[in-house]
PDB file of C-alpha atoms and ligand atoms in Angstrom:
ATOM      1  CA  MET A   1      45.376  45.013 -17.364  1.00  0.00           C
ATOM      2  CA  SER A   2      45.002  48.726 -17.708  1.00  0.00           C
ATOM      3  CA  ASP A   3      47.818  49.713 -15.355  1.00  0.00           C
ATOM      4  CA  GLU A   4      50.467  47.977 -17.385  1.00  0.00           C
ATOM      5  CA  VAL A   5      50.730  50.799 -19.924  1.00  0.00           C
ATOM      6  CA  ASP A   6      52.189  52.989 -17.182  1.00  0.00           C
ATOM      7  CA  VAL A   7      55.277  50.824 -16.888  1.00  0.00           C
ATOM      8  CA  PRO A   8      57.990  51.775 -19.416  1.00  0.00           C
ATOM      9  CA  GLU A   9      59.193  48.621 -21.170  1.00  0.00           C
ATOM     10  CA  ASP A  10      62.824  49.674 -21.013  1.00  0.00           C
ATOM     11  CA  HIS A  11      62.698  49.887 -17.243  1.00  0.00           C
ATOM     12  CA  PRO A  12      65.284  47.446 -15.891  1.00  0.00           C
ATOM     13  CA  ARG A  13      62.718  45.977 -13.503  1.00  0.00           C
ATOM     14  CA  TYR A  14      59.895  45.967 -16.063  1.00  0.00           C
ATOM     15  CA  GLN A  15      58.736  42.396 -15.453  1.00  0.00           C
ATOM     16  CA  SER A  16      58.735  42.789 -11.711  1.00  0.00           C
ATOM     17  CA  LEU A  17      56.717  46.023 -11.940  1.00  0.00           C
ATOM     18  CA  VAL A  18      54.191  44.417 -14.300  1.00  0.00           C
ATOM     19  CA  THR A  19      53.848  41.542 -11.851  1.00  0.00           C
ATOM     20  CA  ARG A  20      53.168  43.886  -8.946  1.00  0.00           C
ATOM     21  CA  HIS A  21      50.529  45.693 -10.974  1.00  0.00           C
ATOM     22  CA  ARG A  22      48.776  42.441 -11.820  1.00  0.00           C
ATOM     23  CA  ILE A  23      48.706  41.429  -8.159  1.00  0.00           C
ATOM     24  CA  GLU A  24      47.413  44.885  -7.176  1.00  0.00           C
ATOM     25  CA  ASP A  25      44.716  44.585  -9.857  1.00  0.00           C
ATOM     26  CA  GLY A  26      43.904  41.139  -8.511  1.00  0.00           C
ATOM     27  CA  VAL A  27      43.369  42.535  -5.027  1.00  0.00           C
ATOM     28  CA  GLU A  28      41.114  45.287  -6.409  1.00  0.00           C
ATOM     29  CA  LYS A  29      39.011  42.724  -8.292  1.00  0.00           C
ATOM     30  CA  GLY A  30      38.640  40.489  -5.242  1.00  0.00           C
ATOM     31  CA  ILE A  31      40.689  37.716  -6.855  1.00  0.00           C
ATOM     32  CA  THR A  32      43.845  37.980  -4.778  1.00  0.00           C
ATOM     33  CA  SER A  33      43.933  38.162  -0.993  1.00  0.00           C
ATOM     34  CA  THR A  34      46.107  40.630   0.891  1.00  0.00           C
ATOM     35  CA  GLN A  35      48.117  37.573   1.976  1.00  0.00           C
ATOM     36  CA  GLY A  36      48.803  37.154  -1.719  1.00  0.00           C
ATOM     37  CA  LEU A  37      50.666  40.468  -1.693  1.00  0.00           C
ATOM     38  CA  ILE A  38      53.031  39.060   0.912  1.00  0.00           C
ATOM     39  CA  ALA A  39      53.575  35.873  -1.069  1.00  0.00           C
ATOM     40  CA  GLU A  40      54.386  38.022  -4.101  1.00  0.00           C
ATOM     41  CA  GLY A  41      57.019  39.975  -2.169  1.00  0.00           C
ATOM     42  CA  ARG A  42      58.625  36.783  -1.001  1.00  0.00           C
ATOM     43  CA  GLY A  43      58.695  35.400  -4.506  1.00  0.00           C
ATOM     44  CA  GLU A  44      60.264  38.565  -5.906  1.00  0.00           C
ATOM     45  CA  ALA A  45      63.169  38.356  -3.509  1.00  0.00           C
ATOM     46  CA  PHE A  46      63.949  34.818  -4.622  1.00  0.00           C
ATOM     47  CA  ASP A  47      63.530  35.692  -8.286  1.00  0.00           C
ATOM     48  CA  TYR A  48      66.023  38.529  -7.853  1.00  0.00           C
ATOM     49  CA  LEU A  49      68.562  36.097  -6.362  1.00  0.00           C
ATOM     50  CA  LEU A  50      67.967  33.554  -9.117  1.00  0.00           C
ATOM     51  CA  GLY A  51      68.777  36.216 -11.720  1.00  0.00           C
ATOM     52  CA  GLU A  52      65.154  36.528 -12.921  1.00  0.00           C
ATOM     53  CA  GLU A  53      65.644  33.803 -15.497  1.00  0.00           C
ATOM     54  CA  THR A  54      64.739  30.154 -15.975  1.00  0.00           C
ATOM     55  CA  ILE A  55      67.769  28.226 -14.778  1.00  0.00           C
ATOM     56  CA  PRO A  56      68.614  24.985 -16.635  1.00  0.00           C
ATOM     57  CA  SER A  57      67.427  22.738 -13.792  1.00  0.00           C
ATOM     58  CA  ALA A  58      64.047  24.532 -13.784  1.00  0.00           C
ATOM     59  CA  ASP A  59      63.747  23.940 -17.509  1.00  0.00           C
ATOM     60  CA  ARG A  60      64.403  20.217 -16.999  1.00  0.00           C
ATOM     61  CA  ALA A  61      61.753  20.214 -14.269  1.00  0.00           C
ATOM     62  CA  ALA A  62      59.287  21.906 -16.624  1.00  0.00           C
ATOM     63  CA  ARG A  63      59.916  19.190 -19.221  1.00  0.00           C
ATOM     64  CA  ALA A  64      59.427  16.433 -16.630  1.00  0.00           C
ATOM     65  CA  ALA A  65      56.213  18.175 -15.529  1.00  0.00           C
ATOM     66  CA  ALA A  66      54.972  18.201 -19.127  1.00  0.00           C
ATOM     67  CA  ALA A  67      55.732  14.476 -19.449  1.00  0.00           C
ATOM     68  CA  HIS A  68      53.799  13.774 -16.214  1.00  0.00           C
ATOM     69  CA  PHE A  69      50.845  15.748 -17.545  1.00  0.00           C
ATOM     70  CA  LEU A  70      50.792  13.830 -20.819  1.00  0.00           C
ATOM     71  CA  LEU A  71      51.048  10.467 -19.027  1.00  0.00           C
ATOM     72  CA  ALA A  72      48.366  11.317 -16.470  1.00  0.00           C
ATOM     73  CA  GLU A  73      44.869   9.909 -16.496  1.00  0.00           C
ATOM     74  CA  HIS A  74      43.442  12.915 -14.754  1.00  0.00           C
ATOM     75  CA  PRO A  75      45.739  15.932 -14.447  1.00  0.00           C
ATOM     76  CA  VAL A  76      44.455  19.006 -12.608  1.00  0.00           C
ATOM     77  CA  ILE A  77      45.852  22.551 -12.422  1.00  0.00           C
ATOM     78  CA  SER A  78      45.112  24.088  -9.042  1.00  0.00           C
ATOM     79  CA  VAL A  79      44.550  27.842  -9.217  1.00  0.00           C
ATOM     80  CA  ASN A  80      44.758  30.302  -6.333  1.00  0.00           C
ATOM     81  CA  GLY A  81      44.404  34.083  -6.266  1.00  0.00           C
ATOM     82  CA  ASN A  82      47.977  34.902  -7.255  1.00  0.00           C
ATOM     83  CA  VAL A  83      47.964  32.385 -10.089  1.00  0.00           C
ATOM     84  CA  ALA A  84      44.677  33.755 -11.443  1.00  0.00           C
ATOM     85  CA  ALA A  85      45.916  37.342 -11.262  1.00  0.00           C
ATOM     86  CA  LEU A  86      49.307  36.615 -12.837  1.00  0.00           C
ATOM     87  CA  VAL A  87      48.726  33.989 -15.524  1.00  0.00           C
ATOM     88  CA  PRO A  88      45.041  33.327 -16.348  1.00  0.00           C
ATOM     89  CA  GLU A  89      45.620  32.843 -20.093  1.00  0.00           C
ATOM     90  CA  GLU A  90      48.624  30.630 -19.514  1.00  0.00           C
ATOM     91  CA  VAL A  91      46.573  28.368 -17.213  1.00  0.00           C
ATOM     92  CA  VAL A  92      43.974  27.969 -19.959  1.00  0.00           C
ATOM     93  CA  ALA A  93      46.704  27.297 -22.552  1.00  0.00           C
ATOM     94  CA  LEU A  94      48.318  24.575 -20.422  1.00  0.00           C
ATOM     95  CA  ALA A  95      44.952  22.946 -19.776  1.00  0.00           C
ATOM     96  CA  GLY A  96      44.291  22.989 -23.520  1.00  0.00           C
ATOM     97  CA  ALA A  97      47.680  21.475 -24.388  1.00  0.00           C
ATOM     98  CA  THR A  98      47.397  18.632 -21.859  1.00  0.00           C
ATOM     99  CA  GLY A  99      43.687  17.989 -21.328  1.00  0.00           C
ATOM    100  CA  ALA A 100      44.015  19.021 -17.678  1.00  0.00           C
ATOM    101  CA  ASP A 101      41.135  20.251 -15.541  1.00  0.00           C
ATOM    102  CA  ILE A 102      41.319  23.690 -13.931  1.00  0.00           C
ATOM    103  CA  GLU A 103      40.244  23.887 -10.279  1.00  0.00           C
ATOM    104  CA  VAL A 104      40.111  26.931  -8.040  1.00  0.00           C
ATOM    105  CA  ASN A 105      41.591  26.003  -4.688  1.00  0.00           C
ATOM    106  CA  LEU A 106      42.230  28.619  -2.030  1.00  0.00           C
ATOM    107  CA  PHE A 107      44.042  28.749   1.265  1.00  0.00           C
ATOM    108  CA  GLY A 108      41.598  31.375   2.557  1.00  0.00           C
ATOM    109  CA  ARG A 109      38.489  30.072   0.885  1.00  0.00           C
ATOM    110  CA  THR A 110      35.480  32.351   0.521  1.00  0.00           C
ATOM    111  CA  ALA A 111      32.592  31.672  -1.864  1.00  0.00           C
ATOM    112  CA  GLU A 112      32.961  35.189  -3.321  1.00  0.00           C
ATOM    113  CA  ARG A 113      36.638  34.812  -4.121  1.00  0.00           C
ATOM    114  CA  VAL A 114      36.179  31.354  -5.665  1.00  0.00           C
ATOM    115  CA  GLN A 115      33.452  32.795  -7.877  1.00  0.00           C
ATOM    116  CA  ALA A 116      35.516  35.877  -8.810  1.00  0.00           C
ATOM    117  CA  ILE A 117      38.463  33.684  -9.805  1.00  0.00           C
ATOM    118  CA  ALA A 118      36.278  31.303 -11.817  1.00  0.00           C
ATOM    119  CA  ASP A 119      34.727  34.273 -13.657  1.00  0.00           C
ATOM    120  CA  HIS A 120      38.175  35.772 -14.288  1.00  0.00           C
ATOM    121  CA  LEU A 121      39.426  32.463 -15.743  1.00  0.00           C
ATOM    122  CA  ARG A 122      36.358  32.219 -17.982  1.00  0.00           C
ATOM    123  CA  GLU A 123      37.005  35.770 -19.211  1.00  0.00           C
ATOM    124  CA  HIS A 124      40.413  34.482 -20.227  1.00  0.00           C
ATOM    125  CA  GLY A 125      39.072  31.545 -22.192  1.00  0.00           C
ATOM    126  CA  ALA A 126      38.402  28.766 -19.671  1.00  0.00           C
ATOM    127  CA  THR A 127      35.318  26.699 -20.502  1.00  0.00           C
ATOM    128  CA  GLU A 128      35.050  24.548 -17.395  1.00  0.00           C
ATOM    129  CA  VAL A 129      36.299  25.640 -14.000  1.00  0.00           C
ATOM    130  CA  LYS A 130      36.101  23.317 -10.993  1.00  0.00           C
ATOM    131  CA  GLY A 131      36.310  24.133  -7.313  1.00  0.00           C
ATOM    132  CA  LEU A 132      32.864  25.633  -6.847  1.00  0.00           C
ATOM    133  CA  THR A 133      31.157  22.501  -5.535  1.00  0.00           C
ATOM    134  CA  ALA A 134      33.945  21.570  -3.099  1.00  0.00           C
ATOM    135  CA  ASP A 135      32.197  18.321  -2.166  1.00  0.00           C
ATOM    136  CA  ALA A 136      35.265  16.364  -1.028  1.00  0.00           C
ATOM    137  CA  ARG A 137      38.056  16.798   1.531  1.00  0.00           C
ATOM    138  CA  ILE A 138      41.806  16.336   1.545  1.00  0.00           C
ATOM    139  CA  PRO A 139      42.441  14.182   4.641  1.00  0.00           C
ATOM    140  CA  GLY A 140      44.578  15.693   7.388  1.00  0.00           C
ATOM    141  CA  LEU A 141      43.664  19.345   6.935  1.00  0.00           C
ATOM    142  CA  SER A 142      41.240  21.569   8.771  1.00  0.00           C
ATOM    143  CA  HIS A 143      37.792  21.989   7.250  1.00  0.00           C
ATOM    144  CA  GLU A 144      37.993  25.058   4.997  1.00  0.00           C
ATOM    145  CA  ARG A 145      41.508  24.446   3.739  1.00  0.00           C
ATOM    146  CA  ALA A 146      40.690  20.839   2.865  1.00  0.00           C
ATOM    147  CA  LYS A 147      37.851  21.469   0.423  1.00  0.00           C
ATOM    148  CA  VAL A 148      38.214  20.187  -3.138  1.00  0.00           C
ATOM    149  CA  ASP A 149      35.948  18.870  -5.886  1.00  0.00           C
ATOM    150  CA  ALA A 150      35.252  15.115  -5.827  1.00  0.00           C
ATOM    151  CA  ASP A 151      35.630  14.943  -9.607  1.00  0.00           C
ATOM    152  CA  GLY A 152      38.581  17.366  -9.598  1.00  0.00           C
ATOM    153  CA  ILE A 153      41.643  17.451  -7.352  1.00  0.00           C
ATOM    154  CA  TYR A 154      40.251  14.643  -5.168  1.00  0.00           C
ATOM    155  CA  ASP A 155      40.170  12.314  -8.168  1.00  0.00           C
ATOM    156  CA  ALA A 156      43.371  13.552  -9.867  1.00  0.00           C
ATOM    157  CA  ASP A 157      46.522  11.483 -10.283  1.00  0.00           C
ATOM    158  CA  VAL A 158      48.733  14.448 -11.215  1.00  0.00           C
ATOM    159  CA  VAL A 159      48.216  17.887  -9.664  1.00  0.00           C
ATOM    160  CA  LEU A 160      50.026  21.105 -10.480  1.00  0.00           C
ATOM    161  CA  VAL A 161      50.016  23.271  -7.386  1.00  0.00           C
ATOM    162  CA  PRO A 162      51.737  26.577  -8.063  1.00  0.00           C
ATOM    163  CA  LEU A 163      52.532  28.800  -5.077  1.00  0.00           C
ATOM    164  CA  GLU A 164      50.947  26.355  -2.651  1.00  0.00           C
ATOM    165  CA  ASP A 165      51.535  26.413   1.080  1.00  0.00           C
ATOM    166  CA  GLY A 166      53.587  23.591   2.529  1.00  0.00           C
ATOM    167  CA  ASP A 167      50.840  21.934   4.578  1.00  0.00           C
ATOM    168  CA  ARG A 168      48.519  21.373   1.706  1.00  0.00           C
ATOM    169  CA  ALA A 169      51.340  20.303  -0.570  1.00  0.00           C
ATOM    170  CA  GLU A 170      52.243  17.637   1.994  1.00  0.00           C
ATOM    171  CA  ALA A 171      48.650  16.519   2.477  1.00  0.00           C
ATOM    172  CA  LEU A 172      48.149  16.091  -1.271  1.00  0.00           C
ATOM    173  CA  GLY A 173      51.385  14.125  -1.485  1.00  0.00           C
ATOM    174  CA  GLU A 174      50.131  11.830   1.258  1.00  0.00           C
ATOM    175  CA  MET A 175      47.019  11.122  -0.816  1.00  0.00           C
ATOM    176  CA  GLY A 176      49.396   9.534  -3.332  1.00  0.00           C
ATOM    177  CA  LYS A 177      49.139  12.219  -5.956  1.00  0.00           C
ATOM    178  CA  THR A 178      52.048  13.149  -8.155  1.00  0.00           C
ATOM    179  CA  GLU A 179      52.636  16.730  -7.237  1.00  0.00           C
ATOM    180  CA  ILE A 180      54.194  19.327  -9.474  1.00  0.00           C
ATOM    181  CA  VAL A 181      55.001  22.532  -7.609  1.00  0.00           C
ATOM    182  CA  ILE A 182      56.025  25.892  -9.047  1.00  0.00           C
ATOM    183  CA  ASP A 183      57.744  27.880  -6.322  1.00  0.00           C
ATOM    184  CA  LEU A 184      60.619  30.342  -6.447  1.00  0.00           C
ATOM    185  CA  ASN A 185      61.826  29.262  -3.013  1.00  0.00           C
ATOM    186  CA  PRO A 186      63.684  25.935  -3.224  1.00  0.00           C
ATOM    187  CA  LEU A 187      63.729  25.805   0.585  1.00  0.00           C
ATOM    188  CA  SER A 188      59.957  26.014   0.986  1.00  0.00           C
ATOM    189  CA  ARG A 189      58.171  22.891   2.145  1.00  0.00           C
ATOM    190  CA  SER A 190      55.992  22.944  -0.967  1.00  0.00           C
ATOM    191  CA  ALA A 191      59.026  22.674  -3.242  1.00  0.00           C
ATOM    192  CA  ARG A 192      60.605  20.055  -1.007  1.00  0.00           C
ATOM    193  CA  THR A 193      57.570  17.754  -0.976  1.00  0.00           C
ATOM    194  CA  ALA A 194      56.986  17.892  -4.733  1.00  0.00           C
ATOM    195  CA  ALA A 195      57.736  15.023  -7.105  1.00  0.00           C
ATOM    196  CA  VAL A 196      58.642  17.775  -9.555  1.00  0.00           C
ATOM    197  CA  PRO A 197      59.679  21.121  -8.041  1.00  0.00           C
ATOM    198  CA  ILE A 198      59.928  23.848 -10.666  1.00  0.00           C
ATOM    199  CA  VAL A 199      61.956  26.617  -9.044  1.00  0.00           C
ATOM    200  CA  ASP A 200      61.003  29.438 -11.375  1.00  0.00           C
ATOM    201  CA  ASN A 201      58.670  32.390 -11.631  1.00  0.00           C
ATOM    202  CA  ILE A 202      55.198  31.190 -12.609  1.00  0.00           C
ATOM    203  CA  LEU A 203      55.210  33.861 -15.347  1.00  0.00           C
ATOM    204  CA  ARG A 204      58.017  31.949 -17.072  1.00  0.00           C
ATOM    205  CA  ALA A 205      57.338  28.426 -15.785  1.00  0.00           C
ATOM    206  CA  LEU A 206      53.745  27.944 -16.908  1.00  0.00           C
ATOM    207  CA  PRO A 207      54.297  28.866 -20.586  1.00  0.00           C
ATOM    208  CA  ASN A 208      57.457  26.767 -20.466  1.00  0.00           C
ATOM    209  CA  VAL A 209      55.550  23.642 -19.329  1.00  0.00           C
ATOM    210  CA  THR A 210      53.026  24.279 -22.127  1.00  0.00           C
ATOM    211  CA  ARG A 211      55.833  24.633 -24.678  1.00  0.00           C
ATOM    212  CA  HIS A 212      57.335  21.318 -23.550  1.00  0.00           C
ATOM    213  CA  ALA A 213      53.915  19.641 -23.598  1.00  0.00           C
ATOM    214  CA  ARG A 214      53.367  20.727 -27.200  1.00  0.00           C
ATOM    215  CA  ASP A 215      56.859  19.592 -28.098  1.00  0.00           C
ATOM    216  CA  LEU A 216      56.282  16.176 -26.486  1.00  0.00           C
ATOM    217  CA  ALA A 217      52.735  15.697 -27.779  1.00  0.00           C
ATOM    218  CA  GLY A 218      53.787  13.082 -30.368  1.00  0.00           C
ATOM    219  CA  SER A 219      56.020  11.101 -27.994  1.00  0.00           C
ATOM    220  CA  SER A 220      55.379   7.498 -27.010  1.00  0.00           C
ATOM    221  CA  ARG A 221      54.605   6.488 -23.430  1.00  0.00           C
ATOM    222  CA  GLU A 222      58.076   4.960 -23.234  1.00  0.00           C
ATOM    223  CA  GLU A 223      59.703   8.236 -24.218  1.00  0.00           C
ATOM    224  CA  LEU A 224      57.618  10.176 -21.711  1.00  0.00           C
ATOM    225  CA  GLU A 225      58.327   7.646 -18.975  1.00  0.00           C
ATOM    226  CA  ALA A 226      62.049   7.947 -19.674  1.00  0.00           C
ATOM    227  CA  ILE A 227      61.876  11.738 -19.218  1.00  0.00           C
ATOM    228  CA  VAL A 228      60.034  11.259 -15.927  1.00  0.00           C
ATOM    229  CA  ALA A 229      62.533   8.641 -14.720  1.00  0.00           C
ATOM    230  CA  GLU A 230      65.583  10.724 -15.645  1.00  0.00           C
ATOM    231  CA  PHE A 231      64.409  13.764 -13.725  1.00  0.00           C
ATOM    232  CA  ASP A 232      66.192  14.092 -10.384  1.00  0.00           C
ATOM    233  CA  ARG A 233      64.223  16.235  -7.965  1.00  0.00           C
ATOM    234  CA  ASP A 234      66.980  16.460  -5.350  1.00  0.00           C
ATOM    235  CA  ALA A 235      69.503  17.560  -7.965  1.00  0.00           C
ATOM    236  CA  ALA A 236      67.039  20.209  -9.193  1.00  0.00           C
ATOM    237  CA  LEU A 237      66.563  21.598  -5.689  1.00  0.00           C
ATOM    238  CA  GLU A 238      70.317  21.565  -5.087  1.00  0.00           C
ATOM    239  CA  ALA A 239      71.020  23.388  -8.349  1.00  0.00           C
ATOM    240  CA  ALA A 240      68.524  26.087  -7.409  1.00  0.00           C
ATOM    241  CA  GLU A 241      70.022  26.445  -3.949  1.00  0.00           C
ATOM    242  CA  ARG A 242      73.481  26.730  -5.453  1.00  0.00           C
ATOM    243  CA  ARG A 243      72.248  29.464  -7.729  1.00  0.00           C
ATOM    244  CA  LEU A 244      70.798  31.346  -4.759  1.00  0.00           C
ATOM    245  CA  ARG A 245      74.034  31.115  -2.801  1.00  0.00           C
ATOM    246  CA  GLU A 246      76.578  31.628  -5.509  1.00  0.00           C
ATOM    247  CA  GLY A 247      74.885  33.482  -8.336  1.00  0.00           C
ATOM    248  CA  ALA A 248      74.776  32.861 -12.056  1.00  0.00           C
ATOM    249  CA  LEU A 249      78.490  32.495 -12.709  1.00  0.00           C
ATOM    250  CA  ALA A 250      79.138  29.896 -10.058  1.00  0.00           C
ATOM    251  CA  ASP A 251      76.245  27.465 -10.408  1.00  0.00           C
ATOM    252  CA  GLY A 252      78.131  25.255 -12.844  1.00  0.00           C
ATOM    253  CA  GLU A 253      75.114  24.773 -15.103  1.00  0.00           C
TER     254      GLU A 253
HETATM  255  P1  LIG B 301      55.988  26.811   3.233  1.00  0.00           P
HETATM  256  O1  LIG B 301      57.429  26.702   3.677  1.00  0.00           O
HETATM  257  O2  LIG B 301      55.010  26.215   4.148  1.00  0.00           O
HETATM  258  O3  LIG B 301      55.851  26.241   1.851  1.00  0.00           O
HETATM  259  P2  LIG B 301      55.735  29.447   2.112  1.00  0.00           P
HETATM  260  O4  LIG B 301      56.866  30.333   2.418  1.00  0.00           O
HETATM  261  O5  LIG B 301      55.786  28.769   0.828  1.00  0.00           O
HETATM  262  O6  LIG B 301      55.604  28.350   3.248  1.00  0.00           O
HETATM  263  P3  LIG B 301      53.767  31.331   1.248  1.00  0.00           P
HETATM  264  O7  LIG B 301      54.448  32.630   1.473  1.00  0.00           O
HETATM  265  O8  LIG B 301      52.292  31.269   1.377  1.00  0.00           O
HETATM  266  O9  LIG B 301      54.382  30.244   2.219  1.00  0.00           O
HETATM  267  O10 LIG B 301      54.082  30.778  -0.176  1.00  0.00           O
HETATM  268  C1  LIG B 301      54.234  31.563  -1.255  1.00  0.00           C
HETATM  269  C2  LIG B 301      55.360  30.957  -2.065  1.00  0.00           C
HETATM  270  O11 LIG B 301      55.152  31.320  -3.416  1.00  0.00           O
HETATM  271  C3  LIG B 301      56.748  31.473  -1.637  1.00  0.00           C
HETATM  272  O12 LIG B 301      57.643  30.395  -1.506  1.00  0.00           O
HETATM  273  C4  LIG B 301      57.159  32.366  -2.827  1.00  0.00           C
HETATM  274  O13 LIG B 301      58.543  32.282  -3.076  1.00  0.00           O
HETATM  275  C5  LIG B 301      56.376  31.754  -3.966  1.00  0.00           C
HETATM  276  N1  LIG B 301      56.047  32.695  -5.035  1.00  0.00           N
HETATM  277  C6  LIG B 301      55.498  33.931  -4.929  1.00  0.00           C
HETATM  278  N2  LIG B 301      55.323  34.504  -6.126  1.00  0.00           N
HETATM  279  C7  LIG B 301      55.739  33.601  -7.045  1.00  0.00           C
HETATM  280  C8  LIG B 301      55.792  33.588  -8.468  1.00  0.00           C
HETATM  281  N3  LIG B 301      55.405  34.627  -9.183  1.00  0.00           N
HETATM  282  N4  LIG B 301      56.272  32.477  -9.065  1.00  0.00           N
HETATM  283  C9  LIG B 301      56.681  31.413  -8.343  1.00  0.00           C
HETATM  284  N5  LIG B 301      56.659  31.362  -6.994  1.00  0.00           N
HETATM  285  C10 LIG B 301      56.195  32.431  -6.351  1.00  0.00           C
HETATM  286 MG1  LIG B 302      55.606  27.167   0.010  1.00  0.00          MG
END
């Protein structure tokens, strides 16, 4: 990411500026849509209110997500334009740590963008990228938005959908999949429909799930199941909302 050198590391908003540059780069490379710029702006506002840090409830969610991944028969990481632009290496690392598939899945699907994202992920170490065949459909969605791979998301039992729109998050939930959502907005429908909502910036959340997955790699099924059972999604959403309303000192965590 050539532009990053222009951002002084001691700038108080360093991370946010780096993020904007990556999204801009993504747009230039045909990976990210212009809609993705808007999603980024929305996310930044929430991150600012959350204090730009991983709150304790988001860390617990990341650990529960890691346990789900390790218990899954067929976990899949869904990748859209923003995810590819922001965290391509981290997607590959999480897939490696958990045996998950990587599938490109776009709201505004075009063959060119799917290909550009798949190439970008391969440049960052991915060996297999799904989402190019798109030979199955998520029921309940219009044609283009419903397309997935039959041996990918369609077949998955656990799906990580970062920065997903609410409709598709709901439709995947209705297919009986365990959905893990990364979304900075605890009020968004995507976060509210997830079995595991991780209310955190994907830049922090994805490496955090990988760290937990590595940490839990030697655990028994019983131990992993206990982590999954203990996780309280409503409490996690409430804690994030409290943080938004009251700030770091008042969230009681
Ligand atoms: P819905 O209520 O249907 O879920 P939405 O507001 O989620 O709608 P979008 O704007 O498409 O619709 O979704 C983008 C989401 O991604 C926003 O909730 C935004 O907060 C979140 N987001 C953007 N950037 C990041 C990021 N870097 N990390 C985590 N979440 C992000
Ligand atoms: Mg959403």
